mmCIF file of C-alpha atoms in Angstrom:
data_model
loop_
_atom_site.group_PDB
_atom_site.id
_atom_site.type_symbol
_atom_site.label_atom_id
_atom_site.label_comp_id
_atom_site.label_asym_id
_atom_site.label_seq_id
_atom_site.Cartn_x
_atom_site.Cartn_y
_atom_site.Cartn_z
ATOM 1 C CA MET A 1 -4.303 -27.654 -4.320
ATOM 2 C CA ARG A 2 -8.057 -28.412 -4.094
ATOM 3 C CA GLU A 3 -10.007 -28.889 -7.344
ATOM 4 C CA GLN A 4 -11.752 -25.787 -8.906
ATOM 5 C CA SER A 5 -15.285 -25.644 -10.114
ATOM 6 C CA SER A 6 -15.672 -25.112 -13.928
ATOM 7 C CA ARG A 7 -18.199 -22.482 -13.105
ATOM 8 C CA ARG A 8 -17.627 -20.364 -9.944
ATOM 9 C CA GLU A 9 -20.497 -19.769 -7.517
ATOM 10 C CA LEU A 10 -21.864 -16.330 -7.815
ATOM 11 C CA LYS A 11 -21.489 -14.498 -4.459
ATOM 12 C CA TRP A 12 -21.667 -10.954 -3.477
ATOM 13 C CA SER A 13 -20.096 -9.092 -0.570
ATOM 14 C CA ARG A 14 -20.136 -5.450 0.911
ATOM 15 C CA LEU A 15 -16.961 -3.293 0.623
ATOM 16 C CA ASP A 16 -14.987 -2.731 3.859
ATOM 17 C CA ASN A 17 -15.244 0.563 5.584
ATOM 18 C CA THR A 18 -11.891 1.826 3.969
ATOM 19 C CA ALA A 19 -12.764 0.428 0.524
ATOM 20 C CA ASN A 20 -15.978 2.340 0.194
ATOM 21 C CA LEU A 21 -13.966 5.596 -0.499
ATOM 22 C CA PHE A 22 -11.685 4.399 -3.311
ATOM 23 C CA PRO A 23 -14.147 4.176 -6.195
ATOM 24 C CA VAL A 24 -15.363 7.480 -5.398
ATOM 25 C CA ILE A 25 -12.124 9.422 -5.581
ATOM 26 C CA ALA A 26 -10.075 7.483 -8.230
ATOM 27 C CA THR A 27 -9.058 9.526 -11.154
ATOM 28 C CA GLU A 28 -6.475 9.126 -14.097
ATOM 29 C CA ARG A 29 -3.786 10.960 -11.854
ATOM 30 C CA MET A 30 -4.792 9.792 -8.434
ATOM 31 C CA THR A 31 -5.462 6.228 -9.208
ATOM 32 C CA ASN A 32 -5.366 4.524 -5.751
ATOM 33 C CA VAL A 33 -3.558 1.671 -7.202
ATOM 34 C CA TYR A 34 -0.348 0.246 -5.697
ATOM 35 C CA ARG A 35 2.252 -2.014 -7.086
ATOM 36 C CA LEU A 36 3.966 -4.980 -5.289
ATOM 37 C CA SER A 37 6.787 -6.649 -7.051
ATOM 38 C CA LEU A 38 8.832 -9.869 -6.434
ATOM 39 C CA THR A 39 12.103 -10.636 -8.057
ATOM 40 C CA LEU A 40 13.244 -14.154 -8.641
ATOM 41 C CA ASP A 41 16.719 -15.439 -9.554
ATOM 42 C CA GLU A 42 15.554 -16.484 -13.077
ATOM 43 C CA GLU A 43 13.811 -15.018 -16.068
ATOM 44 C CA ILE A 44 10.003 -15.185 -15.943
ATOM 45 C CA ASP A 45 8.372 -17.527 -18.288
ATOM 46 C CA PRO A 46 5.060 -15.552 -19.180
ATOM 47 C CA GLU A 47 3.070 -18.809 -20.075
ATOM 48 C CA LEU A 48 3.853 -20.417 -16.726
ATOM 49 C CA LEU A 49 3.059 -17.190 -14.909
ATOM 50 C CA GLN A 50 -0.364 -17.117 -16.642
ATOM 51 C CA GLN A 51 -0.937 -20.767 -15.581
ATOM 52 C CA ALA A 52 -0.137 -19.978 -12.093
ATOM 53 C CA LEU A 53 -2.721 -17.018 -12.022
ATOM 54 C CA ASP A 54 -5.153 -19.169 -13.690
ATOM 55 C CA LYS A 55 -4.797 -21.775 -11.070
ATOM 56 C CA ILE A 56 -4.699 -19.622 -7.865
ATOM 57 C CA LEU A 57 -7.249 -16.887 -8.650
ATOM 58 C CA PRO A 58 -10.343 -18.860 -8.032
ATOM 59 C CA LEU A 59 -9.135 -19.624 -4.329
ATOM 60 C CA PHE A 60 -8.822 -16.010 -3.459
ATOM 61 C CA ASP A 61 -12.476 -14.659 -3.060
ATOM 62 C CA SER A 62 -10.866 -11.108 -2.177
ATOM 63 C CA MET A 63 -9.355 -10.836 -5.718
ATOM 64 C CA ASN A 64 -11.784 -12.963 -7.731
ATOM 65 C CA VAL A 65 -14.462 -10.230 -7.917
ATOM 66 C CA ARG A 66 -15.891 -7.283 -10.085
ATOM 67 C CA LEU A 67 -17.167 -4.055 -8.618
ATOM 68 C CA ARG A 68 -20.771 -3.313 -8.987
ATOM 69 C CA THR A 69 -22.954 -0.180 -8.244
ATOM 70 C CA GLY A 70 -25.904 -0.585 -6.018
ATOM 71 C CA ALA A 71 -28.563 1.956 -5.058
ATOM 72 C CA PHE A 72 -26.913 2.674 -1.601
ATOM 73 C CA TRP A 73 -23.365 1.202 -1.780
ATOM 74 C CA TYR A 74 -20.909 -0.359 -4.147
ATOM 75 C CA TYR A 75 -20.493 -4.018 -3.779
ATOM 76 C CA PHE A 76 -18.413 -6.820 -4.891
ATOM 77 C CA GLU A 77 -19.650 -9.840 -7.181
ATOM 78 C CA THR A 78 -17.848 -12.967 -8.046
ATOM 79 C CA ASN A 79 -16.153 -12.532 -11.443
ATOM 80 C CA ARG A 80 -16.651 -15.503 -13.627
ATOM 81 C CA LYS A 81 -14.735 -14.351 -16.511
ATOM 82 C CA PRO A 82 -11.244 -15.848 -17.077
ATOM 83 C CA ALA A 83 -8.206 -14.407 -15.180
ATOM 84 C CA PRO A 84 -6.754 -11.349 -16.638
ATOM 85 C CA ARG A 85 -3.863 -11.766 -19.124
ATOM 86 C CA VAL A 86 -0.391 -11.647 -17.939
ATOM 87 C CA GLU A 87 1.501 -8.940 -19.868
ATOM 88 C CA ARG A 88 5.102 -7.837 -20.220
ATOM 89 C CA GLU A 89 5.675 -4.468 -18.420
ATOM 90 C CA SER A 90 5.593 -1.559 -20.874
ATOM 91 C CA GLU A 91 3.781 1.285 -19.011
ATOM 92 C CA TYR A 92 4.508 3.456 -16.014
ATOM 93 C CA PRO A 93 3.368 1.657 -12.730
ATOM 94 C CA CYS A 94 0.154 2.457 -10.860
ATOM 95 C CA ARG A 95 -1.952 3.570 -13.813
ATOM 96 C CA LYS A 96 -5.737 3.743 -13.257
ATOM 97 C CA MET A 97 -7.442 0.401 -13.194
ATOM 98 C CA GLU A 98 -9.762 0.022 -16.247
ATOM 99 C CA PRO A 99 -11.943 -2.980 -15.455
ATOM 100 C CA GLN A 100 -13.577 -3.024 -19.047
ATOM 101 C CA LEU A 101 -10.169 -3.707 -20.351
ATOM 102 C CA ASN A 102 -9.125 -6.258 -17.848
ATOM 103 C CA ASN A 103 -12.021 -8.812 -17.758
ATOM 104 C CA GLN A 104 -13.581 -6.611 -15.032
ATOM 105 C CA TYR A 105 -10.809 -7.507 -12.669
ATOM 106 C CA LEU A 106 -9.395 -4.732 -10.177
ATOM 107 C CA PHE A 107 -5.831 -6.072 -10.324
ATOM 108 C CA ARG A 108 -3.240 -6.717 -13.039
ATOM 109 C CA VAL A 109 -0.168 -8.948 -13.278
ATOM 110 C CA SER A 110 2.998 -8.007 -15.508
ATOM 111 C CA TYR A 111 6.477 -9.287 -15.707
ATOM 112 C CA TYR A 112 9.859 -7.775 -16.524
ATOM 113 C CA LYS A 113 12.929 -9.989 -16.861
ATOM 114 C CA LYS A 114 13.101 -11.593 -13.487
ATOM 115 C CA ARG A 115 10.446 -9.474 -11.726
ATOM 116 C CA ILE A 116 6.729 -10.271 -11.254
ATOM 117 C CA ASN A 117 4.491 -7.270 -10.703
ATOM 118 C CA LEU A 118 1.075 -7.211 -8.997
ATOM 119 C CA GLU A 119 -0.825 -3.870 -9.203
ATOM 120 C CA VAL A 120 -4.001 -3.609 -7.142
ATOM 121 C CA PHE A 121 -6.828 -1.121 -6.826
ATOM 122 C CA HIS A 122 -6.994 -0.425 -3.180
ATOM 123 C CA VAL A 123 -10.673 -1.188 -3.071
ATOM 124 C CA LEU A 124 -9.661 -4.849 -3.010
ATOM 125 C CA ALA A 125 -7.125 -4.956 -0.267
ATOM 126 C CA ASP A 126 -4.368 -3.162 1.531
ATOM 127 C CA GLY A 127 -0.645 -3.793 1.006
ATOM 128 C CA MET A 128 -0.690 -6.946 3.208
ATOM 129 C CA GLY A 129 -3.621 -8.382 1.562
ATOM 130 C CA GLY A 130 -1.761 -7.862 -1.772
ATOM 131 C CA VAL A 131 1.415 -9.353 -0.505
ATOM 132 C CA THR A 132 -0.468 -12.571 0.444
ATOM 133 C CA PHE A 133 -1.775 -12.925 -3.168
ATOM 134 C CA LEU A 134 1.633 -12.013 -4.851
ATOM 135 C CA LYS A 135 3.612 -14.600 -2.776
ATOM 136 C CA GLU A 136 1.134 -17.240 -3.541
ATOM 137 C CA LEU A 137 1.254 -16.467 -7.132
ATOM 138 C CA ALA A 138 4.932 -16.649 -7.201
ATOM 139 C CA CYS A 139 4.999 -19.960 -5.185
ATOM 140 C CA GLN A 140 2.624 -21.483 -7.665
ATOM 141 C CA TYR A 141 4.896 -20.192 -10.583
ATOM 142 C CA LEU A 142 7.825 -21.922 -8.781
ATOM 143 C CA ARG A 143 5.887 -25.078 -8.328
ATOM 144 C CA LEU A 144 5.310 -25.108 -12.179
ATOM 145 C CA ALA A 145 8.742 -24.163 -12.988
ATOM 146 C CA HIS A 146 10.494 -26.401 -10.557
ATOM 147 C CA PRO A 147 8.572 -29.736 -10.100
ATOM 148 C CA GLU A 148 10.978 -30.752 -7.430
ATOM 149 C CA ILE A 149 9.363 -28.146 -5.101
ATOM 150 C CA CYS A 150 6.114 -30.229 -5.381
ATOM 151 C CA ASP A 151 8.090 -33.341 -4.335
ATOM 152 C CA GLU A 152 9.022 -31.426 -1.275
ATOM 153 C CA MET A 153 6.064 -29.109 -0.472
ATOM 154 C CA GLY A 154 3.171 -30.775 -2.471
ATOM 155 C CA ASP A 155 1.017 -28.766 -4.811
ATOM 156 C CA HIS A 156 -0.816 -26.827 -2.287
ATOM 157 C CA LEU A 157 -0.971 -23.233 -0.930
ATOM 158 C CA SER A 158 1.818 -21.995 1.162
ATOM 159 C CA GLU A 159 1.558 -22.396 5.002
ATOM 160 C CA LEU A 160 1.830 -18.786 5.337
ATOM 161 C CA THR A 161 -1.129 -18.066 3.007
ATOM 162 C CA SER A 162 -4.501 -16.818 4.374
ATOM 163 C CA LEU A 163 -7.666 -16.952 2.441
ATOM 164 C CA ASN A 164 -9.635 -15.133 5.119
ATOM 165 C CA THR A 165 -11.950 -12.303 3.915
ATOM 166 C CA GLU A 166 -13.645 -11.108 6.926
ATOM 167 C CA ASP A 167 -14.386 -7.375 7.499
ATOM 168 C CA SER A 168 -12.197 -6.989 10.456
ATOM 169 C CA TYR A 169 -13.251 -3.341 10.760
ATOM 170 C CA LEU A 170 -16.678 -4.345 11.453
ATOM 171 C CA LYS A 171 -15.807 -7.293 13.770
ATOM 172 C CA ASN A 172 -13.492 -5.219 16.051
ATOM 173 C CA PHE A 173 -15.121 -1.659 15.925
ATOM 174 C CA ARG A 174 -16.484 -0.299 19.374
ATOM 175 C CA LYS A 175 -19.380 2.078 19.576
ATOM 176 C CA GLY A 176 -19.276 5.496 20.834
ATOM 177 C CA GLN A 177 -15.822 6.573 19.797
ATOM 178 C CA PRO A 178 -14.976 10.205 19.183
ATOM 179 C CA LYS A 179 -13.461 11.449 16.001
ATOM 180 C CA GLY A 180 -9.788 10.595 16.185
ATOM 181 C CA TYR A 181 -8.157 12.887 13.854
ATOM 182 C CA LYS A 182 -8.043 16.644 12.820
ATOM 183 C CA SER A 183 -8.422 18.222 9.401
ATOM 184 C CA GLU A 184 -5.933 21.257 9.715
ATOM 185 C CA PRO A 185 -4.524 22.254 6.333
ATOM 186 C CA ALA A 186 -0.986 20.968 5.937
ATOM 187 C CA PHE A 187 2.105 22.044 4.005
ATOM 188 C CA HIS A 188 2.124 20.433 0.428
ATOM 189 C CA MET A 189 5.189 19.742 -1.828
ATOM 190 C CA LYS A 190 4.523 21.513 -4.963
ATOM 191 C CA GLY A 191 6.561 22.397 -8.130
ATOM 192 C CA GLU A 192 6.870 21.698 -11.806
ATOM 193 C CA LYS A 193 5.088 18.340 -12.481
ATOM 194 C CA LEU A 194 6.185 15.545 -14.996
ATOM 195 C CA ARG A 195 4.174 15.299 -18.138
ATOM 196 C CA ASP A 196 0.736 13.941 -17.706
ATOM 197 C CA SER A 197 1.290 10.296 -18.134
ATOM 198 C CA ALA A 198 4.642 10.124 -16.372
ATOM 199 C CA PHE A 199 5.252 8.618 -13.035
ATOM 200 C CA GLY A 200 8.695 8.938 -11.340
ATOM 201 C CA VAL A 201 10.241 6.112 -9.221
ATOM 202 C CA ILE A 202 13.326 6.207 -7.270
ATOM 203 C CA GLN A 203 14.403 3.148 -5.349
ATOM 204 C CA GLY A 204 17.084 2.452 -2.931
ATOM 205 C CA TYR A 205 18.503 -0.888 -1.987
ATOM 206 C CA LEU A 206 19.930 -0.716 1.596
ATOM 207 C CA PRO A 207 21.724 -3.546 3.580
ATOM 208 C CA LEU A 208 19.300 -4.131 6.354
ATOM 209 C CA ALA A 209 21.958 -4.545 8.993
ATOM 210 C CA GLN A 210 23.278 -1.124 8.308
ATOM 211 C CA VAL A 211 19.886 0.284 8.681
ATOM 212 C CA LYS A 212 19.249 -1.502 11.983
ATOM 213 C CA GLU A 213 22.596 -0.231 13.324
ATOM 214 C CA ALA A 214 21.721 3.380 12.396
ATOM 215 C CA ALA A 215 18.484 3.213 14.083
ATOM 216 C CA HIS A 216 19.981 1.477 17.147
ATOM 217 C CA ARG A 217 22.647 4.269 17.663
ATOM 218 C CA ARG A 218 19.851 6.812 17.586
ATOM 219 C CA ASN A 219 17.708 4.708 20.016
ATOM 220 C CA VAL A 220 14.731 4.530 17.741
ATOM 221 C CA SER A 221 12.901 1.759 15.695
ATOM 222 C CA ILE A 222 13.746 1.316 11.991
ATOM 223 C CA ASN A 223 10.336 2.891 11.132
ATOM 224 C CA GLU A 224 10.872 5.727 13.379
ATOM 225 C CA TYR A 225 14.341 6.331 11.951
ATOM 226 C CA LEU A 226 13.213 6.449 8.330
ATOM 227 C CA ALA A 227 10.164 8.647 9.232
ATOM 228 C CA GLY A 228 12.512 11.139 11.004
ATOM 229 C CA VAL A 229 14.908 11.177 7.987
ATOM 230 C CA TYR A 230 12.023 11.661 5.582
ATOM 231 C CA ALA A 231 10.456 14.534 7.520
ATOM 232 C CA TYR A 232 13.717 16.298 8.029
ATOM 233 C CA SER A 233 14.377 15.984 4.303
ATOM 234 C CA ILE A 234 11.121 17.655 3.403
ATOM 235 C CA TYR A 235 11.558 20.375 6.042
ATOM 236 C CA ARG A 236 15.082 21.280 4.721
ATOM 237 C CA GLU A 237 14.517 21.113 1.023
ATOM 238 C CA TYR A 238 11.048 22.846 0.948
ATOM 239 C CA LEU A 239 10.940 25.065 4.041
ATOM 240 C CA HIS A 240 14.744 25.608 4.207
ATOM 241 C CA GLY A 241 14.692 25.885 8.039
ATOM 242 C CA ALA A 242 12.045 28.833 7.806
ATOM 243 C CA VAL A 243 8.863 29.210 9.983
ATOM 244 C CA SER A 244 5.665 27.816 8.370
ATOM 245 C CA ASP A 245 2.120 28.571 9.232
ATOM 246 C CA LYS A 246 1.277 25.142 7.836
ATOM 247 C CA PRO A 247 2.634 21.879 9.515
ATOM 248 C CA VAL A 248 4.550 19.092 7.814
ATOM 249 C CA VAL A 249 2.207 16.141 8.308
ATOM 250 C CA LEU A 250 3.655 12.793 7.603
ATOM 251 C CA CYS A 251 0.992 10.096 7.303
ATOM 252 C CA VAL A 252 1.933 6.411 8.391
ATOM 253 C CA PRO A 253 -0.471 3.543 7.664
ATOM 254 C CA VAL A 254 -0.521 0.952 10.473
ATOM 255 C CA ASN A 255 -1.184 -2.692 9.798
ATOM 256 C CA LEU A 256 -4.102 -3.443 12.370
ATOM 257 C CA ARG A 257 -3.797 -7.294 12.030
ATOM 258 C CA PRO A 258 -1.277 -7.842 14.883
ATOM 259 C CA TYR A 259 -3.252 -5.727 17.241
ATOM 260 C CA PHE A 260 -6.595 -7.452 16.721
ATOM 261 C CA GLU A 261 -5.559 -11.017 15.768
ATOM 262 C CA SER A 262 -6.795 -10.737 12.271
ATOM 263 C CA ILE A 263 -5.575 -12.650 9.157
ATOM 264 C CA THR A 264 -7.964 -10.985 6.658
ATOM 265 C CA THR A 265 -6.841 -10.327 3.183
ATOM 266 C CA ARG A 266 -8.993 -7.431 2.802
ATOM 267 C CA ASN A 267 -8.184 -3.813 3.912
ATOM 268 C CA PHE A 268 -7.326 -3.603 7.578
ATOM 269 C CA PHE A 269 -5.188 -0.581 8.413
ATOM 270 C CA ALA A 270 -5.501 2.798 10.150
ATOM 271 C CA MET A 271 -3.643 6.064 9.402
ATOM 272 C CA VAL A 272 -1.698 7.912 12.067
ATOM 273 C CA SER A 273 -0.019 11.281 11.498
ATOM 274 C CA ALA A 274 3.087 12.810 12.811
ATOM 275 C CA VAL A 275 2.950 16.525 12.823
ATOM 276 C CA LEU A 276 5.948 18.956 12.583
ATOM 277 C CA ARG A 277 5.017 22.581 13.229
ATOM 278 C CA PRO A 278 7.984 24.911 12.277
ATOM 279 C CA ASP A 279 7.020 27.736 14.547
ATOM 280 C CA GLN A 280 10.672 28.663 14.951
ATOM 281 C CA GLU A 281 13.589 28.694 12.483
ATOM 282 C CA ASP A 282 16.303 26.009 11.972
ATOM 283 C CA TYR A 283 15.130 22.904 13.665
ATOM 284 C CA THR A 284 17.943 20.360 13.885
ATOM 285 C CA ARG A 285 17.520 16.862 12.577
ATOM 286 C CA ASP A 286 17.603 15.684 16.228
ATOM 287 C CA GLU A 287 14.738 17.955 17.030
ATOM 288 C CA VAL A 288 12.664 16.926 14.059
ATOM 289 C CA GLU A 289 13.294 13.270 14.753
ATOM 290 C CA LYS A 290 12.195 13.683 18.439
ATOM 291 C CA ILE A 291 8.942 15.289 17.307
ATOM 292 C CA ILE A 292 8.120 12.738 14.864
ATOM 293 C CA VAL A 293 9.100 9.751 17.058
ATOM 294 C CA GLU A 294 6.997 10.982 20.078
ATOM 295 C CA ALA A 295 4.009 11.506 17.803
ATOM 296 C CA LEU A 296 4.088 7.910 16.459
ATOM 297 C CA ARG A 297 4.732 6.367 19.820
ATOM 298 C CA GLN A 298 1.710 8.146 21.307
ATOM 299 C CA GLN A 299 -0.590 6.974 18.512
ATOM 300 C CA ILE A 300 0.520 3.493 17.551
ATOM 301 C CA ASN A 301 -1.239 1.624 20.342
ATOM 302 C CA LYS A 302 -4.358 -0.561 20.285
ATOM 303 C CA GLU A 303 -6.588 1.726 22.170
ATOM 304 C CA HIS A 304 -5.946 4.809 19.832
ATOM 305 C CA LEU A 305 -6.024 2.724 16.584
ATOM 306 C CA GLU A 306 -9.346 1.319 17.734
ATOM 307 C CA LYS A 307 -10.823 4.758 18.062
ATOM 308 C CA LEU A 308 -9.575 5.856 14.651
ATOM 309 C CA PHE A 309 -11.384 3.202 12.661
ATOM 310 C CA SER A 310 -14.340 2.803 15.025
ATOM 311 C CA TYR A 311 -15.434 6.375 14.409
ATOM 312 C CA ASN A 312 -15.456 5.750 10.691
ATOM 313 C CA VAL A 313 -17.247 2.362 10.913
ATOM 314 C CA SER A 314 -19.896 3.973 13.042
ATOM 315 C CA ASN A 315 -20.805 6.542 10.346
ATOM 316 C CA GLN A 316 -21.052 3.558 7.932
ATOM 317 C CA LYS A 317 -23.453 1.759 10.428
ATOM 318 C CA ASN A 318 -25.669 4.784 10.903
ATOM 319 C CA LEU A 319 -29.088 3.779 9.575
ATOM 320 C CA MET A 320 -29.892 7.316 8.357
ATOM 321 C CA LEU A 321 -26.741 7.440 6.446
ATOM 322 C CA ARG A 322 -27.088 3.942 4.957
ATOM 323 C CA ALA A 323 -30.507 4.956 3.598
ATOM 324 C CA VAL A 324 -29.014 7.841 1.572
ATOM 325 C CA PRO A 325 -28.736 7.050 -2.218
ATOM 326 C CA LEU A 326 -25.239 6.303 -3.392
ATOM 327 C CA VAL A 327 -25.238 9.297 -5.870
ATOM 328 C CA LEU A 328 -25.606 11.565 -2.745
ATOM 329 C CA LYS A 329 -23.129 9.610 -0.623
ATOM 330 C CA LYS A 330 -20.525 10.215 -3.341
ATOM 331 C CA LEU A 331 -20.798 13.987 -3.195
ATOM 332 C CA VAL A 332 -20.475 13.854 0.693
ATOM 333 C CA MET A 333 -17.490 11.339 0.622
ATOM 334 C CA GLN A 334 -15.843 13.461 -2.135
ATOM 335 C CA TRP A 335 -16.166 16.569 0.070
ATOM 336 C CA VAL A 336 -14.933 14.621 3.192
ATOM 337 C CA TYR A 337 -11.928 13.438 1.320
ATOM 338 C CA GLN A 338 -11.151 16.857 -0.078
ATOM 339 C CA VAL A 339 -10.931 18.156 3.482
ATOM 340 C CA SER A 340 -8.818 15.249 4.793
ATOM 341 C CA ALA A 341 -6.449 15.481 1.759
ATOM 342 C CA ARG A 342 -5.501 19.084 2.679
ATOM 343 C CA ALA A 343 -4.412 17.679 6.033
ATOM 344 C CA THR A 344 -1.611 15.554 4.874
ATOM 345 C CA THR A 345 1.722 16.358 3.329
ATOM 346 C CA THR A 346 2.971 12.907 2.362
ATOM 347 C CA THR A 347 2.593 9.120 3.206
ATOM 348 C CA MET A 348 5.296 6.794 4.354
ATOM 349 C CA THR A 349 4.211 2.986 4.264
ATOM 350 C CA ASN A 350 6.374 0.212 5.646
ATOM 351 C CA LEU A 351 5.220 -3.247 4.758
ATOM 352 C CA GLY A 352 7.716 -4.759 7.117
ATOM 353 C CA VAL A 353 9.718 -7.887 6.674
ATOM 354 C CA MET A 354 8.671 -10.254 3.863
ATOM 355 C CA LYS A 355 8.879 -14.032 4.437
ATOM 356 C CA ALA A 356 8.480 -17.212 2.337
ATOM 357 C CA ASP A 357 8.421 -20.752 3.147
ATOM 358 C CA LYS A 358 12.004 -22.270 3.117
ATOM 359 C CA ALA A 359 11.585 -24.186 -0.054
ATOM 360 C CA TYR A 360 10.924 -21.009 -2.013
ATOM 361 C CA GLU A 361 13.434 -18.774 -0.283
ATOM 362 C CA PRO A 362 16.474 -19.586 -2.404
ATOM 363 C CA TYR A 363 14.383 -18.580 -5.659
ATOM 364 C CA ILE A 364 13.255 -15.220 -4.345
ATOM 365 C CA LYS A 365 15.693 -12.467 -4.180
ATOM 366 C CA ARG A 366 13.600 -9.151 -3.580
ATOM 367 C CA PHE A 367 10.272 -7.501 -2.578
ATOM 368 C CA ALA A 368 9.419 -3.970 -3.438
ATOM 369 C CA ALA A 369 6.430 -1.782 -3.268
ATOM 370 C CA ILE A 370 5.229 1.471 -4.951
ATOM 371 C CA LEU A 371 2.228 3.659 -3.978
ATOM 372 C CA SER A 372 0.287 5.958 -6.394
ATOM 373 C CA VAL A 373 0.252 9.677 -5.537
ATOM 374 C CA SER A 374 -2.961 11.244 -4.264
ATOM 375 C CA GLN A 375 -4.452 14.684 -3.884
ATOM 376 C CA GLY A 376 -1.990 16.978 -2.301
ATOM 377 C CA GLN A 377 0.525 14.183 -1.888
ATOM 378 C CA ASN A 378 2.671 14.541 -4.954
ATOM 379 C CA THR A 379 5.498 12.369 -3.501
ATOM 380 C CA LYS A 380 5.107 9.268 -1.296
ATOM 381 C CA MET A 381 7.533 6.736 0.192
ATOM 382 C CA THR A 382 7.332 2.981 0.688
ATOM 383 C CA VAL A 383 9.524 0.561 2.500
ATOM 384 C CA CYS A 384 9.808 -3.235 2.787
ATOM 385 C CA SER A 385 12.453 -5.851 3.599
ATOM 386 C CA TYR A 386 13.341 -9.432 2.651
ATOM 387 C CA GLY A 387 16.413 -11.383 3.699
ATOM 388 C CA ASP A 388 19.322 -8.947 4.432
ATOM 389 C CA GLU A 389 18.026 -6.045 2.043
ATOM 390 C CA MET A 390 15.604 -3.286 2.584
ATOM 391 C CA VAL A 391 14.140 -1.448 -0.441
ATOM 392 C CA VAL A 392 12.961 2.168 -0.023
ATOM 393 C CA ALA A 393 10.952 3.574 -2.954
ATOM 394 C CA PHE A 394 9.838 7.171 -3.615
ATOM 395 C CA CYS A 395 7.014 7.736 -6.204
ATOM 396 C CA THR A 396 6.513 11.195 -7.437
ATOM 397 C CA ILE A 397 5.027 13.335 -10.200
ATOM 398 C CA LEU A 398 7.370 16.231 -9.498
ATOM 399 C CA ARG A 399 10.442 17.029 -11.330
ATOM 400 C CA ASP A 400 12.072 18.298 -8.218
ATOM 401 C CA VAL A 401 13.794 15.303 -6.415
ATOM 402 C CA SER A 402 15.735 17.254 -3.796
ATOM 403 C CA VAL A 403 13.857 15.541 -0.859
ATOM 404 C CA GLN A 404 14.958 12.028 -2.285
ATOM 405 C CA LYS A 405 18.464 13.140 -2.690
ATOM 406 C CA ARG A 406 18.806 14.678 0.830
ATOM 407 C CA PHE A 407 17.110 11.476 2.318
ATOM 408 C CA PHE A 408 19.766 8.966 0.744
ATOM 409 C CA ARG A 409 22.613 11.513 1.672
ATOM 410 C CA ILE A 410 21.601 11.504 5.186
ATOM 411 C CA LEU A 411 21.513 7.648 5.133
ATOM 412 C CA ALA A 412 25.004 7.750 3.614
ATOM 413 C CA GLU A 413 26.177 10.006 6.405
ATOM 414 C CA ASP A 414 24.818 7.400 8.928
ATOM 415 C CA GLY A 415 26.888 4.649 7.255
ATOM 416 C CA ILE A 416 24.179 3.213 5.103
ATOM 417 C CA LYS A 417 25.501 2.249 1.667
ATOM 418 C CA ALA A 418 22.525 2.560 -0.596
ATOM 419 C CA ALA A 419 22.497 1.438 -4.285
ATOM 420 C CA VAL A 420 19.991 3.873 -5.956
ATOM 421 C CA GLU A 421 18.134 3.545 -9.376
ATOM 422 C CA SER A 422 15.497 5.737 -10.944
ATOM 423 C CA ASN A 423 13.447 5.922 -14.144
ATOM 424 C CA LEU A 424 13.764 9.578 -14.253
#
């Protein structure tokens, strides 16, 4: 690993197109913080984990920053303070990021028994950017804990690690793209909420081979299969098969990197929406799944994804809008967000298959991810896989968990044997 300067060079950079929104809308309850976790086969040594963080942080320009407020936009500046302290997990996940209590950093690292947690304010990076940092943190930890790995791999970054920080939105946007989404009010899952600080998490551990087989039998992809089950569970538990004048809208973030040959560690994703309009009673599961699958297949292609983010980038590049003071931009952005928030029922994020270099694979047992809730979305779902296991996690601030129960019950009916745990 290359030598680090004792005093980091001071740099500044613009936020990417997606990141501009997050500082404006973050609140105590709607934090825009996500958690990634990696479980090893051994108890975590907090001192070694701190050493690992201290060593790799200066190499990651995307994480080694503080957020500053300019006259027209927020911007990042190199953070010259020591890395944040690694702490034992003692709070609910995805709490609001408080930079003044964290050496001005916008992420935090904690541990619990064999698990390493990385929580990231979405302004820094999307899930894949966070995964890159978490994996390298774990690999560096393992190099410290097991010197024999250095004998095999050397003390350097994993071959799978990217340090690229380009703004792939700006690099790939195309002029003249129309608005690619609508803002029709959607159905929202409501009900009695948990106490103010509580955050419910329900995780299911699934044999990946069984999930693949279930999806194959229905002639859909794994992502389509899970989206169909989730949408149907919401439809049955909240609408009970009745007609609704508001659609159930399932929002699915799409990693844009494979479509545009990007390896950036910053945000680079687009949101597509699968819309179920219950204009008649008692849709079957097959009917709901067909509607969801067709909607996703129509939208998840390079041309449509390019339209989605290019329209947003064109607004950012508008010279007249750029000259508007930040205090006024914030008011407009908050209003736009309020409108868009009404148009979504929930979000399902699939981070895909996690991989590690072969030297580290025997030590890494599991990856998992959790999203914070957001306005109008009191429950969300995340998915990721590693080895022969898939982890499905639901986060919620609602007491009613009937959707989650139905979801896992349907999986069981399809032959998927899930082990489920919860903090509720």
